[in-house]
Amino acid sequence: MTGESAKIIDGKAIAKKLRAEYHVRVERLRDQHGVTPGLAVILVGDSAASQSYVRSKIAGCREVGIRSELIELPATATEAQVLEQIERLNDDPQTHGILVQLPLPAQIRVASVLERISVAKDVDGFHLYNMGGLVTGSTVFSPCTPYGVQKILEHENIPVEGRNVVVVGASNIVGKPTALMLMQQDATVCICHKKTRDLGQFTLLADILVVAAGVPNLIVPQMVKTGAVVIDVGFNRLADGRIVGDVDFEGVRRKASYITPVPGGVGQMTVTMLLHNTILSAERAATATVSPFPLRTTA
Ligand code: NAP
C-alpha cells in the first residue's frame, strides 16, 4: 500500500480492545484464586507532568479492576525514604507491581531506586535484570512503551522478521529496548541518535521506522521509504499548546503504508502494557508456589 493511503493506526482502539481482555483476566484471577492484582505507584515531588502520567495510570487500573496504591512523597524526600517504601511493597503480597514515577529529584539516585524493586514486581521493566534480559530474550517484564510498539505491529499483522527496522532515539527506556525487542523478532535493526550523521540515509532504509527522539518534525517525507510503516513514539507539547510527535504526520502519511498519530497512537499503549504487566505478575504469583525470578538482586 502506498501513496495517499497510509492506514492511520488507531492506538486508542487497540488499547480499548486489550483493556477489555485484561478486565476478563482480572475477573478470572478473582474468581479462581481470590486475588486482585495490585499496583503501587511512588510519586516523589509535585511535577505537573508526572502527576498527570500517574493519574492516567491509576485511571487505567480502575478501568480493568486493578487495585492501585499511590504513595506520594515530597520533593525533599531522601533516597532512604524511597527505598524504605520499596522494601515495604516488595514484602507486601497484595502488591504485584511497583512503579517509581520518573524523573526523580536530583538527590535520589535513579539506578539505586530501580534496582531495589523486586524483579518479580518490576512491571515497568526498568530494573537492570530486566534490561539485561532484553539482550538474551529472557526479560521478566517487557518495558511498557517498547512493548506497546510491539503490540501495535502485532495487532496490525505487520511482519517484523527479516525486515529493516530503524529506531531513531537511543534512550534506555524507549529507543534501546525497542531495538532489542524487535531484534529478538529477527528484524535487522539500526539505532540512530543525536550524533548520527545524515539521519536520512538510515531512515530511508527502514521498512519499519520507529521514532522516539522528542524532536517535532524530525522526520520529513524525503527521509521515509515509500510504503514504510512509521511508528511515532514522540510526544511534544508546542508553544501553542498542541501535542505533536516527531514525524511530519501530514507529509509522511502520503508516503507511508501505516502511520501512528500523535496523540492517539503509541501513547495509548504505554499505560495499557503497564496494566498487562501487573496482571501477568499477579497471575504468576497466584499460580506459582516459588517465584522463578530473583526477588532481590541487591541487598
Ligand atoms: P530521551 O531520553 O530524551 O532520548 C531521546 C533520544 O533521541 C536520545 O537517544 C537522543 O540521542 C535522540 N535524539 C535527540 N535528538 C535527535 C536528533 N535530532 N536526531 C537523532 N536522534 C536524536 O527521550 P525518551 O524518554 O526516549 O523519549 C523520546 C520521545 O518519546 C519523547 O518525545 C517522549 O516524550 C516520548 N515518549 C512517549 C511515550 C509514550 O508513551 N508515547 C513514552 C515515553 C517517551 P542521544 O542519545 O545522542 O542524546
GROMACS .gro file of C-alpha atoms and ligand atoms in nm:
model
  347
    1MET     CA    1   0.000   0.000   0.000
    2THR     CA    2   0.148   0.339  -0.097
    3GLY     CA    3   0.059   0.696  -0.193
    4GLU     CA    4  -0.232   0.869  -0.021
    5SER     CA    5  -0.349   0.556   0.151
    6ALA     CA    6  -0.139   0.514   0.468
    7LYS     CA    7  -0.350   0.340   0.726
    8ILE     CA    8  -0.369   0.553   1.038
    9ILE     CA    9  -0.323   0.314   1.327
   10ASP     CA   10  -0.579   0.376   1.599
   11GLY     CA   11  -0.384   0.318   1.920
   12LYS     CA   12  -0.685   0.414   2.126
   13ALA     CA   13  -0.898   0.138   1.970
   14ILE     CA   14  -0.622  -0.123   2.014
   15ALA     CA   15  -0.577  -0.018   2.376
   16LYS     CA   16  -0.952  -0.040   2.436
   17LYS     CA   17  -0.969  -0.391   2.294
   18LEU     CA   18  -0.672  -0.507   2.501
   19ARG     CA   19  -0.809  -0.348   2.817
   20ALA     CA   20  -1.137  -0.537   2.772
   21GLU     CA   21  -0.935  -0.861   2.755
   22TYR     CA   22  -0.739  -0.762   3.064
   23HIS     CA   23  -1.061  -0.696   3.253
   24VAL     CA   24  -1.162  -1.057   3.186
   25ARG     CA   25  -0.825  -1.179   3.314
   26VAL     CA   26  -0.868  -0.976   3.633
   27GLU     CA   27  -1.212  -1.129   3.691
   28ARG     CA   28  -1.075  -1.477   3.630
   29LEU     CA   29  -0.800  -1.418   3.887
   30ARG     CA   30  -1.057  -1.304   4.139
   31ASP     CA   31  -1.296  -1.595   4.071
   32GLN     CA   32  -1.035  -1.872   4.052
   33HIS     CA   33  -0.776  -1.755   4.303
   34GLY     CA   34  -0.941  -1.484   4.514
   35VAL     CA   35  -0.666  -1.247   4.401
   36THR     CA   36  -0.698  -0.884   4.292
   37PRO     CA   37  -0.390  -0.753   4.107
   38GLY     CA   38  -0.233  -0.459   4.290
   39LEU     CA   39  -0.012  -0.181   4.155
   40ALA     CA   40   0.178   0.060   4.381
   41VAL     CA   41   0.295   0.390   4.235
   42ILE     CA   42   0.555   0.602   4.413
   43LEU     CA   43   0.547   0.968   4.316
   44VAL     CA   44   0.816   1.198   4.451
   45GLY     CA   45   0.763   1.574   4.420
   46ASP     CA   46   0.488   1.773   4.255
   47SER     CA   47   0.574   1.790   3.884
   48ALA     CA   48   0.251   1.854   3.694
   49ALA     CA   49   0.356   1.624   3.409
   50SER     CA   50   0.438   1.337   3.648
   51GLN     CA   51   0.110   1.387   3.833
   52SER     CA   52  -0.079   1.370   3.506
   53TYR     CA   53   0.100   1.047   3.398
   54VAL     CA   54   0.029   0.893   3.739
   55ARG     CA   55  -0.338   0.990   3.718
   56SER     CA   56  -0.375   0.815   3.384
   57LYS     CA   57  -0.204   0.501   3.522
   58ILE     CA   58  -0.440   0.494   3.820
   59ALA     CA   59  -0.743   0.555   3.597
   60GLY     CA   60  -0.627   0.264   3.377
   61CYS     CA   61  -0.606   0.040   3.685
   62ARG     CA   62  -0.959   0.134   3.783
   63GLU     CA   63  -1.085   0.060   3.431
   64VAL     CA   64  -0.963  -0.301   3.432
   65GLY     CA   65  -1.014  -0.376   3.803
   66ILE     CA   66  -0.656  -0.348   3.932
   67ARG     CA   67  -0.622  -0.220   4.290
   68SER     CA   68  -0.388   0.079   4.299
   69GLU     CA   69  -0.199   0.247   4.581
   70LEU     CA   70  -0.042   0.589   4.537
   71ILE     CA   71   0.247   0.679   4.768
   72GLU     CA   72   0.325   1.049   4.747
   73LEU     CA   73   0.650   1.180   4.890
   74PRO     CA   74   0.765   1.544   4.900
   75ALA     CA   75   1.031   1.675   4.656
   76THR     CA   76   1.268   1.689   4.956
   77ALA     CA   77   1.237   1.315   5.025
   78THR     CA   78   1.561   1.125   5.072
   79GLU     CA   79   1.671   0.818   4.880
   80ALA     CA   80   1.640   0.618   5.204
   81GLN     CA   81   1.274   0.715   5.234
   82VAL     CA   82   1.202   0.596   4.881
   83LEU     CA   83   1.393   0.271   4.939
   84GLU     CA   84   1.201   0.213   5.262
   85GLN     CA   85   0.872   0.231   5.072
   86ILE     CA   86   1.003  -0.005   4.805
   87GLU     CA   87   1.110  -0.259   5.070
   88ARG     CA   88   0.765  -0.246   5.227
   89LEU     CA   89   0.598  -0.301   4.890
   90ASN     CA   90   0.843  -0.579   4.795
   91ASP     CA   91   0.723  -0.767   5.104
   92ASP     CA   92   0.353  -0.695   5.056
   93PRO     CA   93   0.181  -0.997   4.894
   94GLN     CA   94  -0.109  -0.779   4.777
   95THR     CA   95   0.124  -0.564   4.567
   96HIS     CA   96   0.211  -0.729   4.237
   97GLY     CA   97   0.363  -0.431   4.061
   98ILE     CA   98   0.580  -0.144   4.186
   99LEU     CA   99   0.640   0.164   3.977
  100VAL     CA  100   0.851   0.467   4.066
  101GLN     CA  101   0.748   0.761   3.852
  102LEU     CA  102   1.048   0.920   3.678
  103PRO     CA  103   1.218   1.161   3.680
  104LEU     CA  104   1.323   1.174   4.046
  105PRO     CA  105   1.464   1.478   4.229
  106ALA     CA  106   1.843   1.516   4.195
  107GLN     CA  107   1.924   1.394   4.549
  108ILE     CA  108   1.786   1.047   4.467
  109ARG     CA  109   1.989   0.807   4.251
  110VAL     CA  110   1.756   0.657   3.991
  111ALA     CA  111   1.967   0.341   3.943
  112SER     CA  112   1.971   0.251   4.312
  113VAL     CA  113   1.595   0.303   4.338
  114LEU     CA  114   1.513   0.095   4.030
  115GLU     CA  115   1.743  -0.185   4.138
  116ARG     CA  116   1.579  -0.214   4.479
  117ILE     CA  117   1.246  -0.310   4.323
  118SER     CA  118   1.189  -0.686   4.331
  119VAL     CA  119   1.240  -0.818   3.978
  120ALA     CA  120   0.916  -1.014   4.014
  121LYS     CA  121   0.728  -0.684   4.067
  122ASP     CA  122   0.923  -0.465   3.822
  123VAL     CA  123   0.625  -0.402   3.594
  124ASP     CA  124   0.791  -0.100   3.430
  125GLY     CA  125   1.073  -0.331   3.321
  126PHE     CA  126   1.348  -0.084   3.415
  127HIS     CA  127   1.542  -0.299   3.665
  128LEU     CA  128   1.891  -0.382   3.542
  129TYR     CA  129   1.796  -0.754   3.542
  130ASN     CA  130   1.502  -0.685   3.312
  131MET     CA  131   1.708  -0.457   3.090
  132GLY     CA  132   1.978  -0.724   3.065
  133GLY     CA  133   1.712  -0.983   2.986
  134LEU     CA  134   1.628  -0.785   2.673
  135VAL     CA  135   1.968  -0.878   2.534
  136THR     CA  136   1.921  -1.250   2.591
  137GLY     CA  137   1.545  -1.257   2.521
  138SER     CA  138   1.464  -1.365   2.877
  139THR     CA  139   1.327  -1.050   3.032
  140VAL     CA  140   1.069  -1.091   3.311
  141PHE     CA  141   0.861  -0.788   3.209
  142SER     CA  142   0.892  -0.601   2.881
  143PRO     CA  143   0.925  -0.224   2.924
  144CYS     CA  144   0.588  -0.068   2.856
  145THR     CA  145   0.643   0.174   2.566
  146PRO     CA  146   0.852  -0.065   2.352
  147TYR     CA  147   0.605  -0.341   2.436
  148GLY     CA  148   0.327  -0.111   2.317
  149VAL     CA  149   0.510  -0.064   1.986
  150GLN     CA  150   0.545  -0.440   1.950
  151LYS     CA  151   0.174  -0.493   2.026
  152ILE     CA  152   0.073  -0.235   1.766
  153LEU     CA  153   0.276  -0.416   1.499
  154GLU     CA  154   0.126  -0.749   1.608
  155HIS     CA  155  -0.227  -0.611   1.607
  156GLU     CA  156  -0.186  -0.476   1.254
  157ASN     CA  157  -0.032  -0.806   1.138
  158ILE     CA  158   0.282  -0.626   1.029
  159PRO     CA  159   0.562  -0.881   0.995
  160VAL     CA  160   0.891  -0.796   1.162
  161GLU     CA  161   1.108  -1.096   1.077
  162GLY     CA  162   1.373  -1.017   0.819
  163ARG     CA  163   1.265  -0.656   0.779
  164ASN     CA  164   1.479  -0.346   0.812
  165VAL     CA  165   1.389  -0.163   1.131
  166VAL     CA  166   1.538   0.178   1.203
  167VAL     CA  167   1.491   0.319   1.552
  168VAL     CA  168   1.558   0.691   1.589
  169GLY     CA  169   1.641   0.758   1.956
  170ALA     CA  170   1.864   0.551   2.182
  171SER     CA  171   1.731   0.613   2.533
  172ASN     CA  172   1.729   0.336   2.791
  173ILE     CA  173   1.353   0.349   2.830
  174VAL     CA  174   1.240   0.366   2.466
  175GLY     CA  175   1.495   0.350   2.184
  176LYS     CA  176   1.734   0.078   2.303
  177PRO     CA  177   1.472  -0.163   2.441
  178THR     CA  178   1.256  -0.120   2.130
  179ALA     CA  179   1.554  -0.205   1.911
  180LEU     CA  180   1.642  -0.510   2.121
  181MET     CA  181   1.286  -0.639   2.127
  182LEU     CA  182   1.250  -0.612   1.751
  183MET     CA  183   1.590  -0.772   1.702
  184GLN     CA  184   1.463  -1.067   1.910
  185GLN     CA  185   1.192  -1.099   1.648
  186ASP     CA  186   1.460  -1.133   1.380
  187ALA     CA  187   1.444  -0.786   1.231
  188THR     CA  188   1.763  -0.624   1.105
  189VAL     CA  189   1.790  -0.327   1.336
  190CYS     CA  190   1.974   0.003   1.319
  191ILE     CA  191   1.969   0.259   1.604
  192CYS     CA  192   2.022   0.629   1.536
  193HIS     CA  193   2.083   0.909   1.785
  194LYS     CA  194   2.180   1.274   1.809
  195LYS     CA  195   2.531   1.215   1.679
  196THR     CA  196   2.418   1.007   1.379
  197ARG     CA  197   2.548   1.176   1.065
  198ASP     CA  198   2.294   1.218   0.786
  199LEU     CA  199   1.996   1.062   0.961
  200GLY     CA  200   1.803   1.037   0.635
  201GLN     CA  201   2.043   0.787   0.478
  202PHE     CA  202   1.947   0.544   0.756
  203THR     CA  203   1.575   0.619   0.786
  204LEU     CA  204   1.535   0.570   0.410
  205LEU     CA  205   1.634   0.204   0.453
  206ALA     CA  206   1.355   0.137   0.701
  207ASP     CA  207   1.068  -0.098   0.625
  208ILE     CA  208   0.960  -0.013   0.980
  209LEU     CA  209   1.066   0.324   1.118
  210VAL     CA  210   1.026   0.382   1.494
  211VAL     CA  211   1.089   0.740   1.603
  212ALA     CA  212   1.148   0.829   1.970
  213ALA     CA  213   1.368   1.140   1.978
  214GLY     CA  214   1.146   1.408   2.130
  215VAL     CA  215   1.204   1.646   1.836
  216PRO     CA  216   0.898   1.778   1.647
  217ASN     CA  217   0.915   1.737   1.268
  218LEU     CA  218   1.243   1.547   1.283
  219ILE     CA  219   1.119   1.302   1.019
  220VAL     CA  220   1.000   1.456   0.692
  221PRO     CA  221   0.873   1.271   0.381
  222GLN     CA  222   1.205   1.266   0.193
  223MET     CA  223   1.352   1.062   0.482
  224VAL     CA  224   1.091   0.787   0.450
  225LYS     CA  225   1.082   0.498   0.203
  226THR     CA  226   0.757   0.468   0.007
  227GLY     CA  227   0.538   0.211   0.178
  228ALA     CA  228   0.724   0.215   0.511
  229VAL     CA  229   0.550   0.156   0.843
  230VAL     CA  230   0.604   0.462   1.063
  231ILE     CA  231   0.561   0.438   1.439
  232ASP     CA  232   0.588   0.779   1.609
  233VAL     CA  233   0.663   0.750   1.981
  234GLY     CA  234   0.748   1.120   2.019
  235PHE     CA  235   0.527   1.329   2.243
  236ASN     CA  236   0.599   1.702   2.227
  237ARG     CA  237   0.399   1.998   2.353
  238LEU     CA  238   0.439   2.301   2.125
  239ALA     CA  239   0.436   2.662   2.246
  240ASP     CA  240   0.076   2.698   2.126
  241GLY     CA  241  -0.027   2.400   2.342
  242ARG     CA  242  -0.062   2.148   2.058
  243ILE     CA  243   0.070   1.796   2.112
  244VAL     CA  244   0.273   1.656   1.822
  245GLY     CA  245   0.504   1.364   1.761
  246ASP     CA  246   0.846   1.358   1.596
  247VAL     CA  247   0.713   1.290   1.247
  248ASP     CA  248   0.567   1.538   0.998
  249PHE     CA  249   0.239   1.346   1.007
  250GLU     CA  250   0.061   1.517   0.716
  251GLY     CA  251   0.361   1.485   0.484
  252VAL     CA  252   0.468   1.133   0.580
  253ARG     CA  253   0.120   0.979   0.576
  254ARG     CA  254   0.118   1.030   0.197
  255LYS     CA  255   0.425   0.811   0.163
  256ALA     CA  256   0.390   0.550   0.435
  257SER     CA  257   0.173   0.236   0.434
  258TYR     CA  258   0.092   0.264   0.805
  259ILE     CA  259   0.142   0.552   1.048
  260THR     CA  260   0.060   0.619   1.413
  261PRO     CA  261  -0.089   0.959   1.500
  262VAL     CA  262   0.012   1.170   1.800
  263PRO     CA  263  -0.191   1.184   2.015
  264GLY     CA  264  -0.391   0.864   1.976
  265GLY     CA  265  -0.113   0.625   1.875
  266VAL     CA  266   0.163   0.475   2.088
  267GLY     CA  267   0.078   0.688   2.393
  268GLN     CA  268  -0.243   0.494   2.449
  269MET     CA  269  -0.049   0.170   2.460
  270THR     CA  270   0.210   0.252   2.726
  271VAL     CA  271  -0.031   0.251   3.021
  272THR     CA  272  -0.212  -0.047   2.871
  273MET     CA  273   0.109  -0.250   2.877
  274LEU     CA  274   0.165  -0.148   3.239
  275LEU     CA  275  -0.179  -0.291   3.320
  276HIS     CA  276  -0.085  -0.607   3.131
  277ASN     CA  277   0.240  -0.649   3.323
  278THR     CA  278   0.066  -0.600   3.658
  279ILE     CA  279  -0.196  -0.864   3.576
  280LEU     CA  280   0.075  -1.101   3.450
  281SER     CA  281   0.264  -1.054   3.776
  282ALA     CA  282  -0.050  -1.134   3.979
  283GLU     CA  283  -0.117  -1.442   3.764
  284ARG     CA  284   0.237  -1.564   3.820
  285ALA     CA  285   0.209  -1.504   4.195
  286ALA     CA  286  -0.127  -1.684   4.210
  287THR     CA  287  -0.013  -1.992   4.025
  288ALA     CA  288   0.348  -2.043   4.139
  289THR     CA  289   0.447  -2.150   4.486
  290VAL     CA  290   0.802  -2.026   4.439
  291SER     CA  291   0.890  -1.725   4.225
  292PRO     CA  292   1.108  -1.828   3.929
  293PHE     CA  293   1.268  -1.484   3.937
  294PRO     CA  294   1.527  -1.338   4.171
  295LEU     CA  295   1.314  -1.134   4.409
  296ARG     CA  296   1.606  -0.910   4.501
  297THR     CA  297   1.929  -0.860   4.320
  298THR     CA  298   2.062  -0.603   4.565
  299ALA     CA  299   2.064  -0.613   4.944
  300NAP     P1  300   1.529   1.095   2.567
  300NAP     O1  301   1.573   1.020   2.688
  300NAP     O2  302   1.545   1.243   2.560
  300NAP     O3  303   1.606   1.030   2.443
  300NAP     C1  304   1.593   1.085   2.315
  300NAP     C2  305   1.681   1.008   2.220
  300NAP     O4  306   1.667   1.065   2.091
  300NAP     C3  307   1.830   1.013   2.255
  300NAP     O5  308   1.888   0.887   2.228
  300NAP     C4  309   1.884   1.120   2.162
  300NAP     O6  310   2.018   1.098   2.120
  300NAP     C5  311   1.795   1.102   2.041
  300NAP     N1  312   1.785   1.226   1.964
  300NAP     C6  313   1.758   1.350   2.009
  300NAP     N2  314   1.761   1.439   1.907
  300NAP     C7  315   1.790   1.367   1.797
  300NAP     C8  316   1.810   1.403   1.661
  300NAP     N3  317   1.799   1.528   1.620
  300NAP     N4  318   1.840   1.303   1.574
  300NAP     C9  319   1.850   1.175   1.614
  300NAP     N5  320   1.835   1.136   1.742
  300NAP    C10  321   1.805   1.232   1.832
  300NAP     O7  322   1.375   1.068   2.537
  300NAP     P2  323   1.284   0.937   2.559
  300NAP     O8  324   1.247   0.926   2.701
  300NAP     O9  325   1.344   0.821   2.489
  300NAP    O10  326   1.154   0.983   2.479
  300NAP    C11  327   1.160   1.011   2.340
  300NAP    C12  328   1.028   1.071   2.298
  300NAP    O11  329   0.925   0.975   2.321
  300NAP    C13  330   0.985   1.195   2.375
  300NAP    O12  331   0.913   1.280   2.291
  300NAP    C14  332   0.895   1.139   2.484
  300NAP    O13  333   0.801   1.234   2.530
  300NAP    C15  334   0.826   1.031   2.407
  300NAP     N6  335   0.775   0.923   2.490
  300NAP    C16  336   0.650   0.883   2.465
  300NAP    C17  337   0.597   0.780   2.537
  300NAP    C18  338   0.460   0.737   2.505
  300NAP    O14  339   0.400   0.663   2.581
  300NAP     N7  340   0.407   0.778   2.389
  300NAP    C19  341   0.669   0.717   2.638
  300NAP    C20  342   0.800   0.757   2.660
  300NAP    C21  343   0.853   0.861   2.585
  300NAP     P3  344   2.143   1.094   2.222
  300NAP    O15  345   2.133   0.956   2.286
  300NAP    O16  346   2.262   1.106   2.135
  300NAP    O17  347   2.120   1.206   2.318
   0.00000   0.00000   0.00000
